[in-house]
Amino acid sequence: MNKQENHQGKSFFLKGANGTGVLLFHGWTSPPDELLPLAKYLNSLGYTVSAPLLRGHGTRPEDLECVHWKDWLKDARRALQEFEKITPKIIVGGISMGGDIAMHLAEENSVAGVIVLGAAVKYKVHFLAGLALFFMGLTKKYRKKYYPPWVRKKIGNRKVYMYYPIESAKEVMRLAIATREILSRITKPILIMQSTTDHMVSRKSPQMIFDGVSAEIKEIYWVENAYHVFVEDEKVWKKIGEFILRAF
């Protein structure tokens, strides 16, 4: 296992020995190192794990300007192509926006399965959220993040952008819509995970993914009383490890 610990704001790679790779994608406004707890666990089971940095992330919010969701998908496809040189069998996964990106890669021949954590094909009050972003964009370029008090207690010390370009938020919503449109093309085993208390993603989203995909092996796993990002939960790691062993 790679002993390097200073991954903040950078891609990282952990070499395994069992011949299977896990390619993980971070969430919007977050760096890859938010995935380190899960990555280290999977690496301890023998998997080679890679977490690339997607465009506009890991630096400053201004770098998200003029970045479209298809740019993130291009970065992800490039990362998959590089990873294919190391391991022929790959499981793709991601948090939130990263989960949507992972689902877009599901048709690739090297991809054996998909794991999504809090992936959004529908946000809470989706239409109203889109409308609010439209009107905010008429008068301002950036918006500061707001977390409800109960969320601030759970969020911990995450290294995320605390403000963001409104246009970038619109791109995330466009990605969600585009992901809904390709669900039926997903035939690989898929594990769909979401918090029961997610304040961003609709509770309908996991079922929409489950019903929309064409996979024979598919499962929804609810994480009790957690924040939108729950990658530090050991129960989540173990569930993912068990699903990989069972499905692949």
PDB file of C-alpha atoms in Angstrom:
ATOM      1  CA  MET A   1       0.000   0.000   0.000  1.00  0.00           C
ATOM      2  CA  ASN A   2       1.188   3.478  -0.835  1.00  0.00           C
ATOM      3  CA  LYS A   3       2.387   5.153   2.375  1.00  0.00           C
ATOM      4  CA  GLN A   4       2.034   8.654   0.965  1.00  0.00           C
ATOM      5  CA  GLU A   5      -0.457  10.528   3.169  1.00  0.00           C
ATOM      6  CA  ASN A   6      -0.354  14.073   1.785  1.00  0.00           C
ATOM      7  CA  HIS A   7      -3.009  13.594  -0.871  1.00  0.00           C
ATOM      8  CA  GLN A   8      -4.918  16.804  -0.222  1.00  0.00           C
ATOM      9  CA  GLY A   9      -6.222  18.326  -3.433  1.00  0.00           C
ATOM     10  CA  LYS A  10      -4.490  15.706  -5.591  1.00  0.00           C
ATOM     11  CA  SER A  11      -5.203  12.442  -7.335  1.00  0.00           C
ATOM     12  CA  PHE A  12      -3.992   9.373  -5.485  1.00  0.00           C
ATOM     13  CA  PHE A  13      -3.186   5.756  -6.302  1.00  0.00           C
ATOM     14  CA  LEU A  14      -2.911   2.743  -3.982  1.00  0.00           C
ATOM     15  CA  LYS A  15      -1.395  -0.406  -5.499  1.00  0.00           C
ATOM     16  CA  GLY A  16      -3.105  -3.704  -4.721  1.00  0.00           C
ATOM     17  CA  ALA A  17      -2.359  -7.317  -5.502  1.00  0.00           C
ATOM     18  CA  ASN A  18      -5.577  -9.154  -6.341  1.00  0.00           C
ATOM     19  CA  GLY A  19      -5.887  -8.118 -10.008  1.00  0.00           C
ATOM     20  CA  THR A  20      -9.004  -5.976  -9.583  1.00  0.00           C
ATOM     21  CA  GLY A  21      -9.103  -2.195  -9.555  1.00  0.00           C
ATOM     22  CA  VAL A  22     -11.498   0.315  -8.052  1.00  0.00           C
ATOM     23  CA  LEU A  23     -11.709   3.725  -9.718  1.00  0.00           C
ATOM     24  CA  LEU A  24     -13.316   6.314  -7.437  1.00  0.00           C
ATOM     25  CA  PHE A  25     -14.579   9.801  -8.293  1.00  0.00           C
ATOM     26  CA  HIS A  26     -14.946  12.609  -5.776  1.00  0.00           C
ATOM     27  CA  GLY A  27     -17.946  14.878  -5.375  1.00  0.00           C
ATOM     28  CA  TRP A  28     -18.538  18.386  -6.637  1.00  0.00           C
ATOM     29  CA  THR A  29     -16.352  21.060  -4.918  1.00  0.00           C
ATOM     30  CA  SER A  30     -14.513  18.307  -3.018  1.00  0.00           C
ATOM     31  CA  PRO A  31     -10.990  16.877  -3.506  1.00  0.00           C
ATOM     32  CA  PRO A  32     -10.146  13.186  -4.073  1.00  0.00           C
ATOM     33  CA  ASP A  33      -8.807  12.745  -0.529  1.00  0.00           C
ATOM     34  CA  GLU A  34     -12.382  12.656   0.813  1.00  0.00           C
ATOM     35  CA  LEU A  35     -12.310   9.113  -0.609  1.00  0.00           C
ATOM     36  CA  LEU A  36      -9.176   8.039   1.279  1.00  0.00           C
ATOM     37  CA  PRO A  37     -10.929   6.204   4.158  1.00  0.00           C
ATOM     38  CA  LEU A  38     -12.794   3.956   1.741  1.00  0.00           C
ATOM     39  CA  ALA A  39      -9.796   3.638  -0.574  1.00  0.00           C
ATOM     40  CA  LYS A  40      -7.510   2.496   2.235  1.00  0.00           C
ATOM     41  CA  TYR A  41     -10.021  -0.115   3.356  1.00  0.00           C
ATOM     42  CA  LEU A  42     -10.445  -1.520  -0.150  1.00  0.00           C
ATOM     43  CA  ASN A  43      -6.695  -1.485  -0.650  1.00  0.00           C
ATOM     44  CA  SER A  44      -6.289  -3.500   2.561  1.00  0.00           C
ATOM     45  CA  LEU A  45      -8.464  -6.167   0.893  1.00  0.00           C
ATOM     46  CA  GLY A  46      -6.051  -6.292  -2.046  1.00  0.00           C
ATOM     47  CA  TYR A  47      -7.709  -3.947  -4.527  1.00  0.00           C
ATOM     48  CA  THR A  48      -5.766  -1.375  -6.511  1.00  0.00           C
ATOM     49  CA  VAL A  49      -7.506   1.951  -5.972  1.00  0.00           C
ATOM     50  CA  SER A  50      -7.241   5.148  -7.977  1.00  0.00           C
ATOM     51  CA  ALA A  51      -8.982   8.477  -7.333  1.00  0.00           C
ATOM     52  CA  PRO A  52      -8.346  11.072 -10.058  1.00  0.00           C
ATOM     53  CA  LEU A  53      -8.785  14.816  -9.689  1.00  0.00           C
ATOM     54  CA  LEU A  54     -11.571  16.173 -11.887  1.00  0.00           C
ATOM     55  CA  ARG A  55     -11.245  19.511 -13.620  1.00  0.00           C
ATOM     56  CA  GLY A  56     -11.705  22.646 -11.493  1.00  0.00           C
ATOM     57  CA  HIS A  57     -11.292  20.837  -8.175  1.00  0.00           C
ATOM     58  CA  GLY A  58      -8.598  20.701  -5.515  1.00  0.00           C
ATOM     59  CA  THR A  59      -7.506  24.289  -6.093  1.00  0.00           C
ATOM     60  CA  ARG A  60      -9.926  27.234  -5.780  1.00  0.00           C
ATOM     61  CA  PRO A  61     -13.613  27.759  -6.637  1.00  0.00           C
ATOM     62  CA  GLU A  62     -12.756  30.141  -9.475  1.00  0.00           C
ATOM     63  CA  ASP A  63     -11.266  27.205 -11.367  1.00  0.00           C
ATOM     64  CA  LEU A  64     -14.756  25.741 -11.760  1.00  0.00           C
ATOM     65  CA  GLU A  65     -15.718  28.611 -14.029  1.00  0.00           C
ATOM     66  CA  CYS A  66     -16.386  27.566 -17.629  1.00  0.00           C
ATOM     67  CA  VAL A  67     -16.066  23.867 -16.729  1.00  0.00           C
ATOM     68  CA  HIS A  68     -18.957  21.793 -18.087  1.00  0.00           C
ATOM     69  CA  TRP A  69     -20.160  18.423 -16.860  1.00  0.00           C
ATOM     70  CA  LYS A  70     -18.905  16.825 -20.073  1.00  0.00           C
ATOM     71  CA  ASP A  71     -15.407  18.041 -19.139  1.00  0.00           C
ATOM     72  CA  TRP A  72     -15.605  16.026 -15.909  1.00  0.00           C
ATOM     73  CA  LEU A  73     -16.756  13.024 -17.909  1.00  0.00           C
ATOM     74  CA  LYS A  74     -13.829  13.451 -20.316  1.00  0.00           C
ATOM     75  CA  ASP A  75     -11.438  13.525 -17.342  1.00  0.00           C
ATOM     76  CA  ALA A  76     -13.063  10.373 -15.968  1.00  0.00           C
ATOM     77  CA  ARG A  77     -12.814   8.521 -19.276  1.00  0.00           C
ATOM     78  CA  ARG A  78      -9.166   9.490 -19.544  1.00  0.00           C
ATOM     79  CA  ALA A  79      -8.553   8.205 -16.008  1.00  0.00           C
ATOM     80  CA  LEU A  80     -10.306   4.937 -16.864  1.00  0.00           C
ATOM     81  CA  GLN A  81      -8.156   4.468 -19.958  1.00  0.00           C
ATOM     82  CA  GLU A  82      -5.001   4.970 -17.892  1.00  0.00           C
ATOM     83  CA  PHE A  83      -6.260   2.591 -15.205  1.00  0.00           C
ATOM     84  CA  GLU A  84      -6.986  -0.071 -17.831  1.00  0.00           C
ATOM     85  CA  LYS A  85      -3.227  -0.256 -18.465  1.00  0.00           C
ATOM     86  CA  ILE A  86      -2.766  -1.402 -14.865  1.00  0.00           C
ATOM     87  CA  THR A  87      -5.734  -3.716 -14.302  1.00  0.00           C
ATOM     88  CA  PRO A  88      -8.188  -5.230 -16.803  1.00  0.00           C
ATOM     89  CA  LYS A  89     -11.083  -5.577 -14.335  1.00  0.00           C
ATOM     90  CA  ILE A  90     -12.364  -2.335 -12.846  1.00  0.00           C
ATOM     91  CA  ILE A  91     -15.192  -1.311 -10.535  1.00  0.00           C
ATOM     92  CA  VAL A  92     -16.152   2.346 -10.837  1.00  0.00           C
ATOM     93  CA  GLY A  93     -17.698   4.340  -8.039  1.00  0.00           C
ATOM     94  CA  GLY A  94     -18.109   7.797  -6.658  1.00  0.00           C
ATOM     95  CA  ILE A  95     -19.671  10.214  -4.234  1.00  0.00           C
ATOM     96  CA  SER A  96     -22.574  12.434  -5.285  1.00  0.00           C
ATOM     97  CA  MET A  97     -21.541  13.983  -8.625  1.00  0.00           C
ATOM     98  CA  GLY A  98     -18.795  11.350  -8.799  1.00  0.00           C
ATOM     99  CA  GLY A  99     -21.446   8.632  -8.616  1.00  0.00           C
ATOM    100  CA  ASP A 100     -23.208  10.113 -11.624  1.00  0.00           C
ATOM    101  CA  ILE A 101     -19.891  10.162 -13.485  1.00  0.00           C
ATOM    102  CA  ALA A 102     -19.310   6.510 -12.556  1.00  0.00           C
ATOM    103  CA  MET A 103     -22.681   5.509 -14.002  1.00  0.00           C
ATOM    104  CA  HIS A 104     -21.743   7.141 -17.300  1.00  0.00           C
ATOM    105  CA  LEU A 105     -18.723   4.799 -17.503  1.00  0.00           C
ATOM    106  CA  ALA A 106     -20.721   1.635 -16.849  1.00  0.00           C
ATOM    107  CA  GLU A 107     -20.884   0.632 -20.528  1.00  0.00           C
ATOM    108  CA  GLU A 108     -17.116   0.436 -20.943  1.00  0.00           C
ATOM    109  CA  ASN A 109     -15.840  -3.127 -21.480  1.00  0.00           C
ATOM    110  CA  SER A 110     -13.319  -2.950 -18.636  1.00  0.00           C
ATOM    111  CA  VAL A 111     -15.975  -1.927 -16.097  1.00  0.00           C
ATOM    112  CA  ALA A 112     -17.278  -4.862 -14.082  1.00  0.00           C
ATOM    113  CA  GLY A 113     -19.650  -2.967 -11.802  1.00  0.00           C
ATOM    114  CA  VAL A 114     -20.715   0.314 -10.268  1.00  0.00           C
ATOM    115  CA  ILE A 115     -20.926   1.639  -6.704  1.00  0.00           C
ATOM    116  CA  VAL A 116     -22.579   4.997  -6.083  1.00  0.00           C
ATOM    117  CA  LEU A 117     -22.721   6.889  -2.793  1.00  0.00           C
ATOM    118  CA  GLY A 118     -25.324   9.649  -2.615  1.00  0.00           C
ATOM    119  CA  ALA A 119     -25.531   9.931  -6.402  1.00  0.00           C
ATOM    120  CA  ALA A 120     -28.189  12.347  -7.568  1.00  0.00           C
ATOM    121  CA  VAL A 121     -30.505  11.808 -10.477  1.00  0.00           C
ATOM    122  CA  LYS A 122     -32.998  13.948  -8.596  1.00  0.00           C
ATOM    123  CA  TYR A 123     -32.262  16.610  -6.005  1.00  0.00           C
ATOM    124  CA  LYS A 124     -34.680  17.712  -3.326  1.00  0.00           C
ATOM    125  CA  VAL A 125     -37.186  20.189  -4.809  1.00  0.00           C
ATOM    126  CA  HIS A 126     -35.283  19.672  -8.060  1.00  0.00           C
ATOM    127  CA  PHE A 127     -37.338  22.038 -10.211  1.00  0.00           C
ATOM    128  CA  LEU A 128     -37.392  24.810  -7.606  1.00  0.00           C
ATOM    129  CA  ALA A 129     -33.637  24.436  -7.005  1.00  0.00           C
ATOM    130  CA  GLY A 130     -33.003  24.872 -10.719  1.00  0.00           C
ATOM    131  CA  LEU A 131     -35.285  27.894 -10.799  1.00  0.00           C
ATOM    132  CA  ALA A 132     -33.512  29.430  -7.793  1.00  0.00           C
ATOM    133  CA  LEU A 133     -30.125  28.984  -9.463  1.00  0.00           C
ATOM    134  CA  PHE A 134     -31.433  30.663 -12.597  1.00  0.00           C
ATOM    135  CA  PHE A 135     -32.626  33.762 -10.765  1.00  0.00           C
ATOM    136  CA  MET A 136     -29.541  33.925  -8.525  1.00  0.00           C
ATOM    137  CA  GLY A 137     -27.393  33.834 -11.641  1.00  0.00           C
ATOM    138  CA  LEU A 138     -29.044  36.998 -12.895  1.00  0.00           C
ATOM    139  CA  THR A 139     -27.643  39.078 -10.035  1.00  0.00           C
ATOM    140  CA  LYS A 140     -24.533  37.269  -8.759  1.00  0.00           C
ATOM    141  CA  LYS A 141     -21.728  35.042  -9.984  1.00  0.00           C
ATOM    142  CA  TYR A 142     -20.923  33.127  -6.807  1.00  0.00           C
ATOM    143  CA  ARG A 143     -22.869  31.743  -3.889  1.00  0.00           C
ATOM    144  CA  LYS A 144     -21.675  30.845  -0.411  1.00  0.00           C
ATOM    145  CA  LYS A 145     -22.540  27.350   0.786  1.00  0.00           C
ATOM    146  CA  TYR A 146     -25.111  26.993   3.521  1.00  0.00           C
ATOM    147  CA  TYR A 147     -25.307  24.004   5.843  1.00  0.00           C
ATOM    148  CA  PRO A 148     -28.204  23.540   8.296  1.00  0.00           C
ATOM    149  CA  PRO A 149     -27.057  23.361  11.951  1.00  0.00           C
ATOM    150  CA  TRP A 150     -27.592  19.591  12.199  1.00  0.00           C
ATOM    151  CA  VAL A 151     -25.502  19.095   9.057  1.00  0.00           C
ATOM    152  CA  ARG A 152     -22.645  21.229  10.433  1.00  0.00           C
ATOM    153  CA  LYS A 153     -22.458  18.840  13.400  1.00  0.00           C
ATOM    154  CA  LYS A 154     -22.016  15.857  11.091  1.00  0.00           C
ATOM    155  CA  ILE A 155     -19.911  17.334   8.325  1.00  0.00           C
ATOM    156  CA  GLY A 156     -16.596  17.274  10.188  1.00  0.00           C
ATOM    157  CA  ASN A 157     -13.472  18.938   8.852  1.00  0.00           C
ATOM    158  CA  ARG A 158     -14.037  18.452   5.118  1.00  0.00           C
ATOM    159  CA  LYS A 159     -11.722  20.292   2.728  1.00  0.00           C
ATOM    160  CA  VAL A 160     -14.347  21.606   0.326  1.00  0.00           C
ATOM    161  CA  TYR A 161     -14.920  24.865  -1.497  1.00  0.00           C
ATOM    162  CA  MET A 162     -17.056  27.047   0.758  1.00  0.00           C
ATOM    163  CA  TYR A 163     -18.413  29.063  -2.154  1.00  0.00           C
ATOM    164  CA  TYR A 164     -18.978  28.174  -5.782  1.00  0.00           C
ATOM    165  CA  PRO A 165     -19.821  29.591  -9.211  1.00  0.00           C
ATOM    166  CA  ILE A 166     -23.578  29.466  -9.737  1.00  0.00           C
ATOM    167  CA  GLU A 167     -23.006  28.330 -13.313  1.00  0.00           C
ATOM    168  CA  SER A 168     -21.097  25.315 -11.988  1.00  0.00           C
ATOM    169  CA  ALA A 169     -24.035  24.334  -9.798  1.00  0.00           C
ATOM    170  CA  LYS A 170     -26.197  24.419 -12.911  1.00  0.00           C
ATOM    171  CA  GLU A 171     -23.764  22.002 -14.568  1.00  0.00           C
ATOM    172  CA  VAL A 172     -24.201  19.548 -11.702  1.00  0.00           C
ATOM    173  CA  MET A 173     -27.955  19.629 -12.214  1.00  0.00           C
ATOM    174  CA  ARG A 174     -27.490  19.104 -15.950  1.00  0.00           C
ATOM    175  CA  LEU A 175     -25.338  16.080 -15.158  1.00  0.00           C
ATOM    176  CA  ALA A 176     -28.122  14.661 -12.980  1.00  0.00           C
ATOM    177  CA  ILE A 177     -30.595  14.984 -15.846  1.00  0.00           C
ATOM    178  CA  ALA A 178     -28.130  13.454 -18.330  1.00  0.00           C
ATOM    179  CA  THR A 179     -27.545  10.539 -15.938  1.00  0.00           C
ATOM    180  CA  ARG A 180     -31.277   9.788 -15.741  1.00  0.00           C
ATOM    181  CA  GLU A 181     -31.286   9.454 -19.505  1.00  0.00           C
ATOM    182  CA  ILE A 182     -28.604   6.724 -19.613  1.00  0.00           C
ATOM    183  CA  LEU A 183     -29.791   4.551 -16.703  1.00  0.00           C
ATOM    184  CA  SER A 184     -31.362   1.890 -18.926  1.00  0.00           C
ATOM    185  CA  ARG A 185     -27.974   1.286 -20.550  1.00  0.00           C
ATOM    186  CA  ILE A 186     -26.434   0.185 -17.248  1.00  0.00           C
ATOM    187  CA  THR A 187     -26.325  -3.616 -17.193  1.00  0.00           C
ATOM    188  CA  LYS A 188     -23.436  -4.171 -14.776  1.00  0.00           C
ATOM    189  CA  PRO A 189     -24.012  -4.978 -11.072  1.00  0.00           C
ATOM    190  CA  ILE A 190     -24.699  -1.798  -9.121  1.00  0.00           C
ATOM    191  CA  LEU A 191     -24.796  -0.891  -5.431  1.00  0.00           C
ATOM    192  CA  ILE A 192     -26.789   2.271  -4.718  1.00  0.00           C
ATOM    193  CA  MET A 193     -26.105   3.896  -1.337  1.00  0.00           C
ATOM    194  CA  GLN A 194     -27.728   6.944   0.240  1.00  0.00           C
ATOM    195  CA  SER A 195     -28.168   8.513   3.659  1.00  0.00           C
ATOM    196  CA  THR A 196     -31.638   8.413   5.191  1.00  0.00           C
ATOM    197  CA  THR A 197     -31.104  12.042   6.213  1.00  0.00           C
ATOM    198  CA  ASP A 198     -29.495  13.403   3.031  1.00  0.00           C
ATOM    199  CA  HIS A 199     -30.357  17.119   2.930  1.00  0.00           C
ATOM    200  CA  MET A 200     -29.501  17.506  -0.769  1.00  0.00           C
ATOM    201  CA  VAL A 201     -30.549  14.421  -2.724  1.00  0.00           C
ATOM    202  CA  SER A 202     -34.172  13.315  -2.972  1.00  0.00           C
ATOM    203  CA  ARG A 203     -35.113  10.078  -1.220  1.00  0.00           C
ATOM    204  CA  LYS A 204     -36.602   9.078  -4.568  1.00  0.00           C
ATOM    205  CA  SER A 205     -33.217   9.147  -6.273  1.00  0.00           C
ATOM    206  CA  PRO A 206     -31.994   5.640  -5.249  1.00  0.00           C
ATOM    207  CA  GLN A 207     -35.264   4.039  -6.346  1.00  0.00           C
ATOM    208  CA  MET A 208     -35.162   5.938  -9.636  1.00  0.00           C
ATOM    209  CA  ILE A 209     -31.685   4.514 -10.268  1.00  0.00           C
ATOM    210  CA  PHE A 210     -32.755   1.011  -9.172  1.00  0.00           C
ATOM    211  CA  ASP A 211     -35.838   1.027 -11.405  1.00  0.00           C
ATOM    212  CA  GLY A 212     -34.043   2.674 -14.301  1.00  0.00           C
ATOM    213  CA  VAL A 213     -30.998   0.413 -14.686  1.00  0.00           C
ATOM    214  CA  SER A 214     -31.120  -2.870 -16.612  1.00  0.00           C
ATOM    215  CA  ALA A 215     -28.745  -4.691 -14.265  1.00  0.00           C
ATOM    216  CA  GLU A 216     -29.779  -8.074 -12.901  1.00  0.00           C
ATOM    217  CA  ILE A 217     -27.692  -7.560  -9.777  1.00  0.00           C
ATOM    218  CA  LYS A 218     -28.702  -4.315  -8.080  1.00  0.00           C
ATOM    219  CA  GLU A 219     -29.192  -3.243  -4.496  1.00  0.00           C
ATOM    220  CA  ILE A 220     -30.138  -0.161  -2.488  1.00  0.00           C
ATOM    221  CA  TYR A 221     -28.406   0.300   0.859  1.00  0.00           C
ATOM    222  CA  TRP A 222     -29.569   3.061   3.210  1.00  0.00           C
ATOM    223  CA  VAL A 223     -27.043   4.602   5.595  1.00  0.00           C
ATOM    224  CA  GLU A 224     -28.818   5.603   8.787  1.00  0.00           C
ATOM    225  CA  ASN A 225     -28.681   9.159  10.101  1.00  0.00           C
ATOM    226  CA  ALA A 226     -25.674  10.310   8.079  1.00  0.00           C
ATOM    227  CA  TYR A 227     -24.601  13.423   6.204  1.00  0.00           C
ATOM    228  CA  HIS A 228     -24.748  13.504   2.383  1.00  0.00           C
ATOM    229  CA  VAL A 229     -21.112  12.307   2.313  1.00  0.00           C
ATOM    230  CA  PHE A 230     -20.747   9.185   4.463  1.00  0.00           C
ATOM    231  CA  VAL A 231     -17.517   7.713   3.166  1.00  0.00           C
ATOM    232  CA  GLU A 232     -15.905   7.606   6.622  1.00  0.00           C
ATOM    233  CA  ASP A 233     -18.488   5.138   7.942  1.00  0.00           C
ATOM    234  CA  GLU A 234     -16.933   1.690   8.486  1.00  0.00           C
ATOM    235  CA  LYS A 235     -20.291   0.002   7.881  1.00  0.00           C
ATOM    236  CA  VAL A 236     -20.242   1.558   4.416  1.00  0.00           C
ATOM    237  CA  TRP A 237     -16.752   0.224   3.692  1.00  0.00           C
ATOM    238  CA  LYS A 238     -17.721  -3.285   4.754  1.00  0.00           C
ATOM    239  CA  LYS A 239     -20.940  -3.223   2.743  1.00  0.00           C
ATOM    240  CA  ILE A 240     -19.001  -2.194  -0.367  1.00  0.00           C
ATOM    241  CA  GLY A 241     -16.385  -4.888   0.252  1.00  0.00           C
ATOM    242  CA  GLU A 242     -19.092  -7.538   0.674  1.00  0.00           C
ATOM    243  CA  PHE A 243     -20.932  -6.407  -2.448  1.00  0.00           C
ATOM    244  CA  ILE A 244     -17.772  -6.559  -4.540  1.00  0.00           C
ATOM    245  CA  LEU A 245     -17.020 -10.095  -3.359  1.00  0.00           C
ATOM    246  CA  ARG A 246     -20.595 -11.241  -3.983  1.00  0.00           C
ATOM    247  CA  ALA A 247     -21.258  -9.519  -7.298  1.00  0.00           C
ATOM    248  CA  PHE A 248     -17.907  -9.721  -9.046  1.00  0.00           C
TER     249      PHE A 248
END
